[in-house]
Coordinates of C-alpha atoms in Angstrom, one line a residue:
Chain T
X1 CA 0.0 0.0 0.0
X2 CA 1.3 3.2 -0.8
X3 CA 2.4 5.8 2.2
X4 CA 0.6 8.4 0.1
X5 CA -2.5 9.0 -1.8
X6 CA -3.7 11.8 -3.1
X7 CA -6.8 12.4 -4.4
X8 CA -8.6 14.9 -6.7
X9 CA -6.8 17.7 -5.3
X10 CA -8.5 21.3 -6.6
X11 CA -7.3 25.0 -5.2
X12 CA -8.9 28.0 -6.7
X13 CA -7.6 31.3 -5.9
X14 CA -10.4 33.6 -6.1
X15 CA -11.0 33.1 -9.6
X16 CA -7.6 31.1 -10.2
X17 CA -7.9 27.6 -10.6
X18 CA -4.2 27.0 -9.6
X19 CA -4.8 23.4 -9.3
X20 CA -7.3 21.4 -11.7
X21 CA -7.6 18.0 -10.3
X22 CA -4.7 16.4 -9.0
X23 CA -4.4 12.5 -8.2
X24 CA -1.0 9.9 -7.7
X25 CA 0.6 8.0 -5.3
X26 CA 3.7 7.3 -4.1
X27 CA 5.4 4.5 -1.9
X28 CA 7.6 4.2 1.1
X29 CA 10.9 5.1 0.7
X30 CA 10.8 6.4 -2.6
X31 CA 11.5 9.6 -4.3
X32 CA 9.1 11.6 -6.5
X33 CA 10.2 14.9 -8.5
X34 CA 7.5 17.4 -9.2
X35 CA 8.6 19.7 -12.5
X36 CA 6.9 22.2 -14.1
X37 CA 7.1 26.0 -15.6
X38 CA 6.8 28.3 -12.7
X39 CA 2.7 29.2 -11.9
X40 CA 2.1 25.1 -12.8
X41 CA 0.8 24.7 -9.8
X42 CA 3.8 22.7 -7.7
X43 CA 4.6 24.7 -5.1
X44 CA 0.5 25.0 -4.5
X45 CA 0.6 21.6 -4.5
X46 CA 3.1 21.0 -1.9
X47 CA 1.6 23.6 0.1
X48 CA -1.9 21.7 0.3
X49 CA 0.0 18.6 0.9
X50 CA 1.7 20.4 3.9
X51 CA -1.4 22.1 5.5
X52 CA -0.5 25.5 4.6
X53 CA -2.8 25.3 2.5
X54 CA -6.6 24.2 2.5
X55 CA -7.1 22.6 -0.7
X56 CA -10.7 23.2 -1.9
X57 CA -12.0 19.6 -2.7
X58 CA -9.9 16.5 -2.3
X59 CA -8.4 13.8 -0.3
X60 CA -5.0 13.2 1.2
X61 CA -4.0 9.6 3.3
X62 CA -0.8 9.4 4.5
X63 CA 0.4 5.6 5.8
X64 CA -3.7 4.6 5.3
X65 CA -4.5 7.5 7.9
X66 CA -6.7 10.5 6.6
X67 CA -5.2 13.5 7.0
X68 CA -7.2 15.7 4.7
X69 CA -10.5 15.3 3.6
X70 CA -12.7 18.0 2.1
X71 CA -15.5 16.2 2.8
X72 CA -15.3 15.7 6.5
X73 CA -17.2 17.6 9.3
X74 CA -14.9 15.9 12.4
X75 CA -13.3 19.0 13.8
X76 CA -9.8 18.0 14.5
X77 CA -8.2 18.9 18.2
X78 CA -5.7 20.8 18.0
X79 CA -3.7 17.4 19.1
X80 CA -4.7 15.7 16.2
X81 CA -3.6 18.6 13.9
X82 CA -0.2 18.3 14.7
X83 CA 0.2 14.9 14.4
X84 CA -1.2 15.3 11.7
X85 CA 1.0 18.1 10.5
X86 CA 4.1 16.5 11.2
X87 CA 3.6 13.5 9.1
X88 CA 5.2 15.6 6.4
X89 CA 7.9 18.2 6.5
X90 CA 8.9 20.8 4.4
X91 CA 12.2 22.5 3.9
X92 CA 11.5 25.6 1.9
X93 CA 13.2 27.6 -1.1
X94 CA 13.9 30.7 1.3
X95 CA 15.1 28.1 4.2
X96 CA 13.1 30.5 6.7
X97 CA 15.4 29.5 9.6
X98 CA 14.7 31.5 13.1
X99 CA 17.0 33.9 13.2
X100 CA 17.5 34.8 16.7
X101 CA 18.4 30.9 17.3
X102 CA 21.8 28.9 17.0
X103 CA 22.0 26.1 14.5
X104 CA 20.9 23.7 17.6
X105 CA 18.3 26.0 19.0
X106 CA 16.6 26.1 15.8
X107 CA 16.9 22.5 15.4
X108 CA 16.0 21.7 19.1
X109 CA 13.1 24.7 19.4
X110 CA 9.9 22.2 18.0
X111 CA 11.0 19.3 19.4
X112 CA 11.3 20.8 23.0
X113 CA 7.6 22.7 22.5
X114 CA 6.1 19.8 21.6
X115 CA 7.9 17.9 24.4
X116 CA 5.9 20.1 27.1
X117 CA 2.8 18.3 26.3
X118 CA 4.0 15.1 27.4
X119 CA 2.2 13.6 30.4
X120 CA 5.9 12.8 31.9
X121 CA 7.2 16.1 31.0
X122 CA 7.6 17.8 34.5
X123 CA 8.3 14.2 36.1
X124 CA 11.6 13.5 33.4
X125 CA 12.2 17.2 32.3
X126 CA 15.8 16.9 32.4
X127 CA 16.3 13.5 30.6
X128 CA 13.7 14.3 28.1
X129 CA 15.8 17.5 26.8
X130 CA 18.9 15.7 27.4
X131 CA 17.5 13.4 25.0
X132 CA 16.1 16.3 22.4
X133 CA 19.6 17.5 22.4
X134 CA 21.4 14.5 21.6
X135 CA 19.0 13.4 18.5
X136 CA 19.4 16.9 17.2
X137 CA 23.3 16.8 17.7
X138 CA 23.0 13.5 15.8
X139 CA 20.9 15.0 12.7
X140 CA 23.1 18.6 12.6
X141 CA 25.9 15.8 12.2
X142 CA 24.4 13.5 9.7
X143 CA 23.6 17.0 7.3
X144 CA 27.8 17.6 7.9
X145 CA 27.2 21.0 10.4
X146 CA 28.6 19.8 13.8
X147 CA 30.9 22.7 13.4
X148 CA 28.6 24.8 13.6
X149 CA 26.5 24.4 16.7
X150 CA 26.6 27.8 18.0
X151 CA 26.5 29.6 14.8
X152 CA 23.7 32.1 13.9
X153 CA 21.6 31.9 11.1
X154 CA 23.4 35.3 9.8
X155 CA 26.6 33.9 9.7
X156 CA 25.6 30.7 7.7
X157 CA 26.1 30.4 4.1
X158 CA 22.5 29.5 2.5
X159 CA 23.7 26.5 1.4
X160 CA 24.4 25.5 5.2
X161 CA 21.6 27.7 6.3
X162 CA 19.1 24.8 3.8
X163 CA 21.0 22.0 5.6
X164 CA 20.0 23.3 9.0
X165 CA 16.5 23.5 7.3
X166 CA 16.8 19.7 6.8
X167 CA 18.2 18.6 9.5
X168 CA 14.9 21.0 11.6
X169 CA 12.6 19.3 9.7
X170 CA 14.2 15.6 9.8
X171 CA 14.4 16.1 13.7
X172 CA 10.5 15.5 14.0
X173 CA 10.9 12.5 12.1
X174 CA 8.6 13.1 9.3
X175 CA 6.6 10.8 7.0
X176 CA 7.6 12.4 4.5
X177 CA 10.1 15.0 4.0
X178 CA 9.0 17.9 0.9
X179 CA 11.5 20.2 -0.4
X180 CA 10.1 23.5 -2.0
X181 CA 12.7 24.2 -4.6
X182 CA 15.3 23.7 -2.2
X183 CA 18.1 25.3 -4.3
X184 CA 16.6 28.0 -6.3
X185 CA 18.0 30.5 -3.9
X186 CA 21.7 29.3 -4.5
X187 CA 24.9 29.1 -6.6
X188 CA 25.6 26.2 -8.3
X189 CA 28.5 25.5 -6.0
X190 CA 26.0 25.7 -2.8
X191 CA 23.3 23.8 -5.0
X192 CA 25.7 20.9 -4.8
X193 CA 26.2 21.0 -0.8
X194 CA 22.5 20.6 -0.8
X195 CA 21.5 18.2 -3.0
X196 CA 24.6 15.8 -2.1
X197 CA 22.4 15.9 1.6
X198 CA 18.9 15.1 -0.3
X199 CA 21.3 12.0 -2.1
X200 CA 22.2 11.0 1.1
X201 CA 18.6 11.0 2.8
X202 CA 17.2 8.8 -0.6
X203 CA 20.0 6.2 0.2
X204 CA 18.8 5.8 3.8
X205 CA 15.2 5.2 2.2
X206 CA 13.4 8.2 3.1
X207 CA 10.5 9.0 1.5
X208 CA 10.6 12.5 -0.5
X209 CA 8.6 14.8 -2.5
X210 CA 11.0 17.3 -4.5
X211 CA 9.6 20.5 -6.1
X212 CA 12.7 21.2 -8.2
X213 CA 14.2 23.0 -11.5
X214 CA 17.3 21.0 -11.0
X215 CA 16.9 18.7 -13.7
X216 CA 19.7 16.3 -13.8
X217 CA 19.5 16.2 -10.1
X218 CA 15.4 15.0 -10.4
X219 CA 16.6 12.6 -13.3
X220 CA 19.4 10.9 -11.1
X221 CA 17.7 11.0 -7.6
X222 CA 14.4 10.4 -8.3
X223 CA 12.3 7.0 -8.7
X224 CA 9.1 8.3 -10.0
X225 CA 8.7 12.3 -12.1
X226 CA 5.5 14.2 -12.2
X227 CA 5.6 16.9 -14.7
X228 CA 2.5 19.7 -14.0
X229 CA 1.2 21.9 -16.4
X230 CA -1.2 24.5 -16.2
X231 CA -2.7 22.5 -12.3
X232 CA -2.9 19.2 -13.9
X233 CA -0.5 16.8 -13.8
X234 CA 0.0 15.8 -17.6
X235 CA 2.5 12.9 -17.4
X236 CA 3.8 10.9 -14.9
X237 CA 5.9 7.7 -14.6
X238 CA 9.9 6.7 -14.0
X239 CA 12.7 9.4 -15.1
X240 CA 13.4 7.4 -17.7
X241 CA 10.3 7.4 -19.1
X242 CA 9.9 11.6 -18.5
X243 CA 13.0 12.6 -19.3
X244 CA 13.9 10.3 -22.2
X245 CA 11.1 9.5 -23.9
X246 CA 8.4 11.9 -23.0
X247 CA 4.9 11.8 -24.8
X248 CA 3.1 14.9 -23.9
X249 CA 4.2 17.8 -26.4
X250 CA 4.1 20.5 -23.2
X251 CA 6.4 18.3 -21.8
X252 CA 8.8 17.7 -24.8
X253 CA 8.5 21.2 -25.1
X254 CA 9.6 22.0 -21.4
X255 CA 12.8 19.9 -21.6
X256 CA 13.6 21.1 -25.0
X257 CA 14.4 24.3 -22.9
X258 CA 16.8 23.1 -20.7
X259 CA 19.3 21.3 -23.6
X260 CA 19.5 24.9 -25.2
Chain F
X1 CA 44.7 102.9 24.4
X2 CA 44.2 99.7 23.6
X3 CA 45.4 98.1 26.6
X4 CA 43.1 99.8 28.8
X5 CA 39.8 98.7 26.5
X6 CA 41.4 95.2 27.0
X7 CA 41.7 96.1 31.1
X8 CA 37.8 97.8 30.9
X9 CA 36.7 95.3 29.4
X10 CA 38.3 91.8 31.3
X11 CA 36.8 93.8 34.4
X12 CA 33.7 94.1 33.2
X13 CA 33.5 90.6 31.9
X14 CA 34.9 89.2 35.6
X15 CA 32.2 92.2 37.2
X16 CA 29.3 89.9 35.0
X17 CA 30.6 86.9 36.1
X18 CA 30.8 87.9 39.8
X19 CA 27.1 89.2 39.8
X20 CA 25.8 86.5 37.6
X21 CA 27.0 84.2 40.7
X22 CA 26.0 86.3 42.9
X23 CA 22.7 86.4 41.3
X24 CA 22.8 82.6 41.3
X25 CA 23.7 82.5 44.8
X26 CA 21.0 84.8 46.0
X27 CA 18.3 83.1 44.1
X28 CA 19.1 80.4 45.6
X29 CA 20.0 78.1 42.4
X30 CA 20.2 75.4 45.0
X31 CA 16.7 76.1 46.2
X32 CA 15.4 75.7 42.3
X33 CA 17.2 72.6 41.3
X34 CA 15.6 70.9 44.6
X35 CA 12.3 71.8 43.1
X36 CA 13.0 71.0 40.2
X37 CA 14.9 67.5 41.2
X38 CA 10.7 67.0 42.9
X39 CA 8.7 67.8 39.6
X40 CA 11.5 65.2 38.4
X41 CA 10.1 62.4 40.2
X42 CA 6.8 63.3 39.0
X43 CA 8.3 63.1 35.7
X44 CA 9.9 59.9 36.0
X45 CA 6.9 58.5 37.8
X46 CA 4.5 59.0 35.2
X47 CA 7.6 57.9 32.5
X48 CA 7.8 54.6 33.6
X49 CA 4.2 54.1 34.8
X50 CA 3.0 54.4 31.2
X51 CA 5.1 52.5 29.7
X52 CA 4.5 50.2 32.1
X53 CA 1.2 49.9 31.2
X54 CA 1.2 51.0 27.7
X55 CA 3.5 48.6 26.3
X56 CA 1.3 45.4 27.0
X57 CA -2.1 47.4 26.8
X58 CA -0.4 48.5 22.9
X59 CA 0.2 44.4 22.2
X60 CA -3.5 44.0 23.1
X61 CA -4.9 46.8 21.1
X62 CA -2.7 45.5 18.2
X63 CA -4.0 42.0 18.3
X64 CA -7.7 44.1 18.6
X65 CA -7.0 45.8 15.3
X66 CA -6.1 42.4 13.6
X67 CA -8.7 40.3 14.7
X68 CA -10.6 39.0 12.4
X69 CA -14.0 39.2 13.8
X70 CA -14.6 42.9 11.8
X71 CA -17.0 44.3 14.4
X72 CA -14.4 44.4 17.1
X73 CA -11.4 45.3 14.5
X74 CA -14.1 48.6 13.7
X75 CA -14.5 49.4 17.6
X76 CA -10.5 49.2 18.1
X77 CA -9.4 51.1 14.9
X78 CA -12.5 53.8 15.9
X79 CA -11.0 54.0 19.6
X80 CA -7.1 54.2 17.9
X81 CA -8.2 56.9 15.1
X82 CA -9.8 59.0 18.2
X83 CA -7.1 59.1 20.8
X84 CA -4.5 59.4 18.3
X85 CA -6.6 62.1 16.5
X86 CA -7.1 64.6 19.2
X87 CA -4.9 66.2 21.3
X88 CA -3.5 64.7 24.4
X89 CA -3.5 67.6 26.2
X90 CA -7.7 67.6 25.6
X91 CA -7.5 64.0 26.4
X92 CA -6.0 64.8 30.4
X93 CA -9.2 67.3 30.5
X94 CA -11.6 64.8 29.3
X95 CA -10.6 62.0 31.5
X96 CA -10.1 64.4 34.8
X97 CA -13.3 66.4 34.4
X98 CA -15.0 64.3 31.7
X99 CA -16.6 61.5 34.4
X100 CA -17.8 64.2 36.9
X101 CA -19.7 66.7 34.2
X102 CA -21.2 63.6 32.6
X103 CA -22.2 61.1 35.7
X104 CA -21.6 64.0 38.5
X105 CA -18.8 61.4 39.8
X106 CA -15.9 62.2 42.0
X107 CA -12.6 63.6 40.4
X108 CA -10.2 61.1 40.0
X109 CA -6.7 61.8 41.6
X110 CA -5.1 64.0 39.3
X111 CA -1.9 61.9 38.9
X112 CA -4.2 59.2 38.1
X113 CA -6.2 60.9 35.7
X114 CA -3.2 61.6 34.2
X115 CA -1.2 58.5 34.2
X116 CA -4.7 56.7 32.6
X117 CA -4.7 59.2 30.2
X118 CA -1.0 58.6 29.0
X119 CA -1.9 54.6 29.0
X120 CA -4.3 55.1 26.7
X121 CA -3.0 57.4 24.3
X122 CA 0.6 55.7 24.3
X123 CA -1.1 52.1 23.6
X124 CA -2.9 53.5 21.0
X125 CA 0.5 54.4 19.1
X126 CA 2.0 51.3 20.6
X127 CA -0.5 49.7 18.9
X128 CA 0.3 50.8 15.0
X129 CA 4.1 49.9 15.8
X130 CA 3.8 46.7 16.9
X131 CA 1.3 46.5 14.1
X132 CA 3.8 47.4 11.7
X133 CA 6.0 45.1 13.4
X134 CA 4.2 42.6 13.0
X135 CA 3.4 42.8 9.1
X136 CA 7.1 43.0 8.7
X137 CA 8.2 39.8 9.9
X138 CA 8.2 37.5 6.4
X139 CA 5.4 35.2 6.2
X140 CA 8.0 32.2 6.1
X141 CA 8.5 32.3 9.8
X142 CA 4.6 32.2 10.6
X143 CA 4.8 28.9 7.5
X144 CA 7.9 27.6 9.3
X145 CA 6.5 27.4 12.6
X146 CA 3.5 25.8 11.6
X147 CA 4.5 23.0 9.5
X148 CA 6.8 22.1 12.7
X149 CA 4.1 21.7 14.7
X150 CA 3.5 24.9 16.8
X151 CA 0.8 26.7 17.8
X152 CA 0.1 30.2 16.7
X153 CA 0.7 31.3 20.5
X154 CA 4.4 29.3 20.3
X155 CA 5.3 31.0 16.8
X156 CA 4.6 34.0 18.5
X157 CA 6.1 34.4 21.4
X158 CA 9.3 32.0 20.4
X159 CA 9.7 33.1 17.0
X160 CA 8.2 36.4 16.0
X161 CA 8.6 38.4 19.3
X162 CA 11.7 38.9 19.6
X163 CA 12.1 40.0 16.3
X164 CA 9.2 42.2 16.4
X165 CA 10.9 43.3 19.3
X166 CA 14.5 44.3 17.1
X167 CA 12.4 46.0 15.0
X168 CA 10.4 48.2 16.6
X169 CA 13.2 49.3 18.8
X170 CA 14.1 52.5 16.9
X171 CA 10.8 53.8 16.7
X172 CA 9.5 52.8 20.5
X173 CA 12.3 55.1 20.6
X174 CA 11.3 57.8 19.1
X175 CA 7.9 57.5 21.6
X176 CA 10.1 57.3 24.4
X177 CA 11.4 60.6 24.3
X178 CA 8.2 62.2 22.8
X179 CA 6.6 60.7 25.7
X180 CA 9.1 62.0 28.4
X181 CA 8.7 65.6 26.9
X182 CA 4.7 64.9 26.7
X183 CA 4.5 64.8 30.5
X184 CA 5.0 68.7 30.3
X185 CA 1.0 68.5 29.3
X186 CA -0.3 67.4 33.0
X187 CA 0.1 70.8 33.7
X188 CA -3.1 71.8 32.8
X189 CA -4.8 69.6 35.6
X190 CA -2.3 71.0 38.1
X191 CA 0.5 67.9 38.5
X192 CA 3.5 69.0 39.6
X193 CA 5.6 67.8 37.0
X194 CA 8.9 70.3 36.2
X195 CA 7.7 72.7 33.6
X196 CA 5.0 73.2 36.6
X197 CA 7.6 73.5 38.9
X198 CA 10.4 76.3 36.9
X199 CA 7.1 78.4 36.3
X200 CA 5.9 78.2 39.6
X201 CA 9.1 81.0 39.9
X202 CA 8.1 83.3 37.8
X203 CA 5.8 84.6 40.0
X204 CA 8.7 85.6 42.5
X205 CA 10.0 87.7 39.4
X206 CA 12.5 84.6 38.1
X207 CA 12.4 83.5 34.8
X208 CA 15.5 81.6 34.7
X209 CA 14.3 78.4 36.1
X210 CA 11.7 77.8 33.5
X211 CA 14.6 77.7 31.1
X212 CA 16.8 75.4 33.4
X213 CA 14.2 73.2 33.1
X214 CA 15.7 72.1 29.3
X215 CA 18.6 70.8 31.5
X216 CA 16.4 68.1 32.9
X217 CA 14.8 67.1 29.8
X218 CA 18.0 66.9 27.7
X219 CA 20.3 65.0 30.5
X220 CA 17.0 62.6 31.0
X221 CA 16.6 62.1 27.4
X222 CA 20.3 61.7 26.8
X223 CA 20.7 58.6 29.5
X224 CA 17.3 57.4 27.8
X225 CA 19.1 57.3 24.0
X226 CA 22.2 55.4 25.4
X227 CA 20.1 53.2 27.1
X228 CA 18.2 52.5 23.8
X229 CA 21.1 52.3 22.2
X230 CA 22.7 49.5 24.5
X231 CA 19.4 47.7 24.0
X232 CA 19.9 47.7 20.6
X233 CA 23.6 46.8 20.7
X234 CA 22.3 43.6 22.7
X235 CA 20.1 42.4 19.8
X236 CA 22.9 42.7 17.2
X237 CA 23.9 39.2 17.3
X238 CA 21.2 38.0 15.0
X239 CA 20.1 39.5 11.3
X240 CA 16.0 39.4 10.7

């Protein structure tokens, strides 16, 4: 069974229709690449997938649990919610870390909220933060920043500053983890730093939606391409099958644009 | 000639000096600055009383004018456009007089009257600069919160505050200082703040100490500016 179905998707923006009707699936541990012209619709997309948006109709399941449905009347507590909401992570294009926090503090900051609701919170305080702060020391390592602990935001190249992004959104152990045109906002040397750490994460299995105009990086990383159009998706299947023999002419036409 | 213009005049310039101490002396400088050290303390008082006050009642107001149940956002951006639309000096004479012409009720203290007036009007313009704080802060950090999990009460006050907070540090600034000169205005309901206090003089035939006055509101606006500034200093270690 797939970890993720989505179904009939639609977002209308006022008189917009951003998103016409989207529908796929994608299974544990693999990797799906979203392309598309810019105003396609993928970045909506992610953002109804990630609650910041409320889609107008459709249906999202994530490991056989409903976590969106247009349909339903059950008001969610606010418990509930952010289950719900952590089942997926995002890392975005403009990294948005918190810039009055250290590379830890930002990492450690959701985590330790989170941890107050705990019924043993008060009773274990000290060993449950002990704990917070070695699994984020662990993550900061694993995205190659352990050097940089105490470092602000501000003094971060972007590149780093994105893999501080992962590493905050790995920490709550998503589902799965979406990136938002992760690189747009670097130079190809950074680029590299960042998608090397996405490389990494799709070797260990995790399961990741990429919103990206990096297209040898989608071809090589991915296991399964979407290519949106106009808020439909208009083909879908294995990079090979996108990238090398694609049949839809908006397609062929949007590839043809990147061997020039 | 010339050296006796020079004597004439270095004796008439030590003669000034001499009775300008004198004149000090005898009007017993000492005497004023005491005074004037009291209407001080009224000064202060009322300084740190409102923003006391003023700086959470602003917050409030601010989250009043952003609500999004419209009637209320109408009743708070009415009560904002008044108080910041008429004079405060009005404002002291509505609240001190204003209760007992309309309801024949008891005259508040007048410190209190005054203080309650400063409240107000200060949150008011609190109010638009934390509002304009607010807006500032990029959308991302509200997104980035959220999609980690925290409330909207957690994204505030663990993420957005204290960057609202760098930010609206140069103008609170500027209402800092407006608001230590606007204390001059309880005058008119009789505190005894230090304008109140050098004029008092003038009916003993000195006009001096109205002037000295300046001294008091440039040395207490001065330490007020480096302290702003060393707050400022402190937030410097992070970029927003």
């Amino acid at each position: 069974m797939p970890i993720l179905q989505v179904k009939n998707i639609q977002k209308s923006f006022g008189a917009v229709n951003v998103l016409k009707g989207i529908d796929f699936s994608l299974e544990q541990g693999k990797v799906l690449s979203i392309i598309g012209s810019s105003g396609s619709g993928k970045t909506t997309l992610l953002r109804c997938l990630t609650s910041l948006e409320t889609a107008d109709t459709g249906c999202v399941e994530i490991d056989g649990k409903v976590v969106f449905d247009s349909e339903s009347t059950v008001k969610l507590t606010r418990q509930e919610k952010r289950e719900n909401q952590l089942k997926m992570g995002l890392v975005f294009q403009s990294f948005n870390l918190f810039p009055q926090y250290n590379v830890l503090d930002n990492v450690m900051l959701a985590q330790q909220l989170a941890a107050k609701d705990r019924l043993d919170y008060k009773a274990k305080k000290q060993e449950i933060l002990a704990e917070i702060e070695e699994h984020s020391r662990q993550i900061i390592d694993s995205v190659g920043l352990s050097d940089k602990l105490q470092n602000y935001p501000c003094e971060l190249s972007g590149g780093q500053q994105q893999r501080v992004a992962i590493a905050r959104a790995l920490a709550l152990n998503p589902k799965i983890l979406c990136f938002d045109e992760p690189t747009s906002a670097l130079d190809p040397e950074l680029t590299h730093e960042v998608l090397a750490v996405i490389k990494e994460l799709a070797t260990r299995n995790m399961t990741m939606i990429i919103v990206t105009h990096e297209m040898t990086f989608a071809k090589e990383v991915s296991d399964q391409v979407i290519f949106m159009d106009d808020g439909v998706i208009c083909e879908q299947g294995t990079p090979e099958q996108v990238f090398d023999s694609p049949q839809n002419q908006r397609l062929q036409e949007f590839l043809g644009s990147f061997q020039k | 000639m010339e050296l006796t213009n020079g004597m004439v005049m270095g004796a008439s310039l030590s003669d000034t000096l001499a009775n300008m101490w004198n004149a000090i002396a005898n009007s017993s400088f000492f005497e004023v600055t005491l005074r004037l050290f009291e209407g001080l303390f009224t000064t202060v008082e009322l300084f740190v009383l409102t923003l006391l006050f003023s700086l959470p009642l602003g917050l409030i107001i601010c989250f009043g004018s952003r609500c999004k149940f419209t009637p209320l956002r109408y009743v708070v951006k009415t009560i904002v456009w008044i108080v910041r639309g008429s004079p405060l000096m009005l404002q002291i004479l509505v609240v001190y007089y204003g209760p007992g012409l309309l309801f024949g009720w008891d005259l508040l203290p007048r410190f209190t009257a005054a203080l309650v007036t400063f409240v107000i009007n200060y949150a008011c313009y609190f109010s638009e600069i934390y509002r304009g704080g607010i807006q500032s802060i990029p959308r991302g950090q509200y997104e980035a919160g959220q999609v980690l999990g925290m409330t909207k009460w957690q994204v505030f006050s663990k993420v957005v505050l204290l960057q609202l907070i760098k930010r609206i540090v140069p103008p609170m600034g500027n209402e800092f200082i407006t608001l230590v000169k606007d204390t001059a205005l309880v005058r008119v309901i009789s505190v005894y703040e230090i304008i109140w206090m050098g004029e008092s003089f003038i009916k003993k035939g000195m006009m001096w100490p109205l002037f000295y006055t300046a001294v008091f509101y440039l040395v207490f606006n001065g330490l007020l500016t480096l302290a702003l500034g060393y707050f400022e200093k402190k937030l410097d270690y992070f970029k927003s």
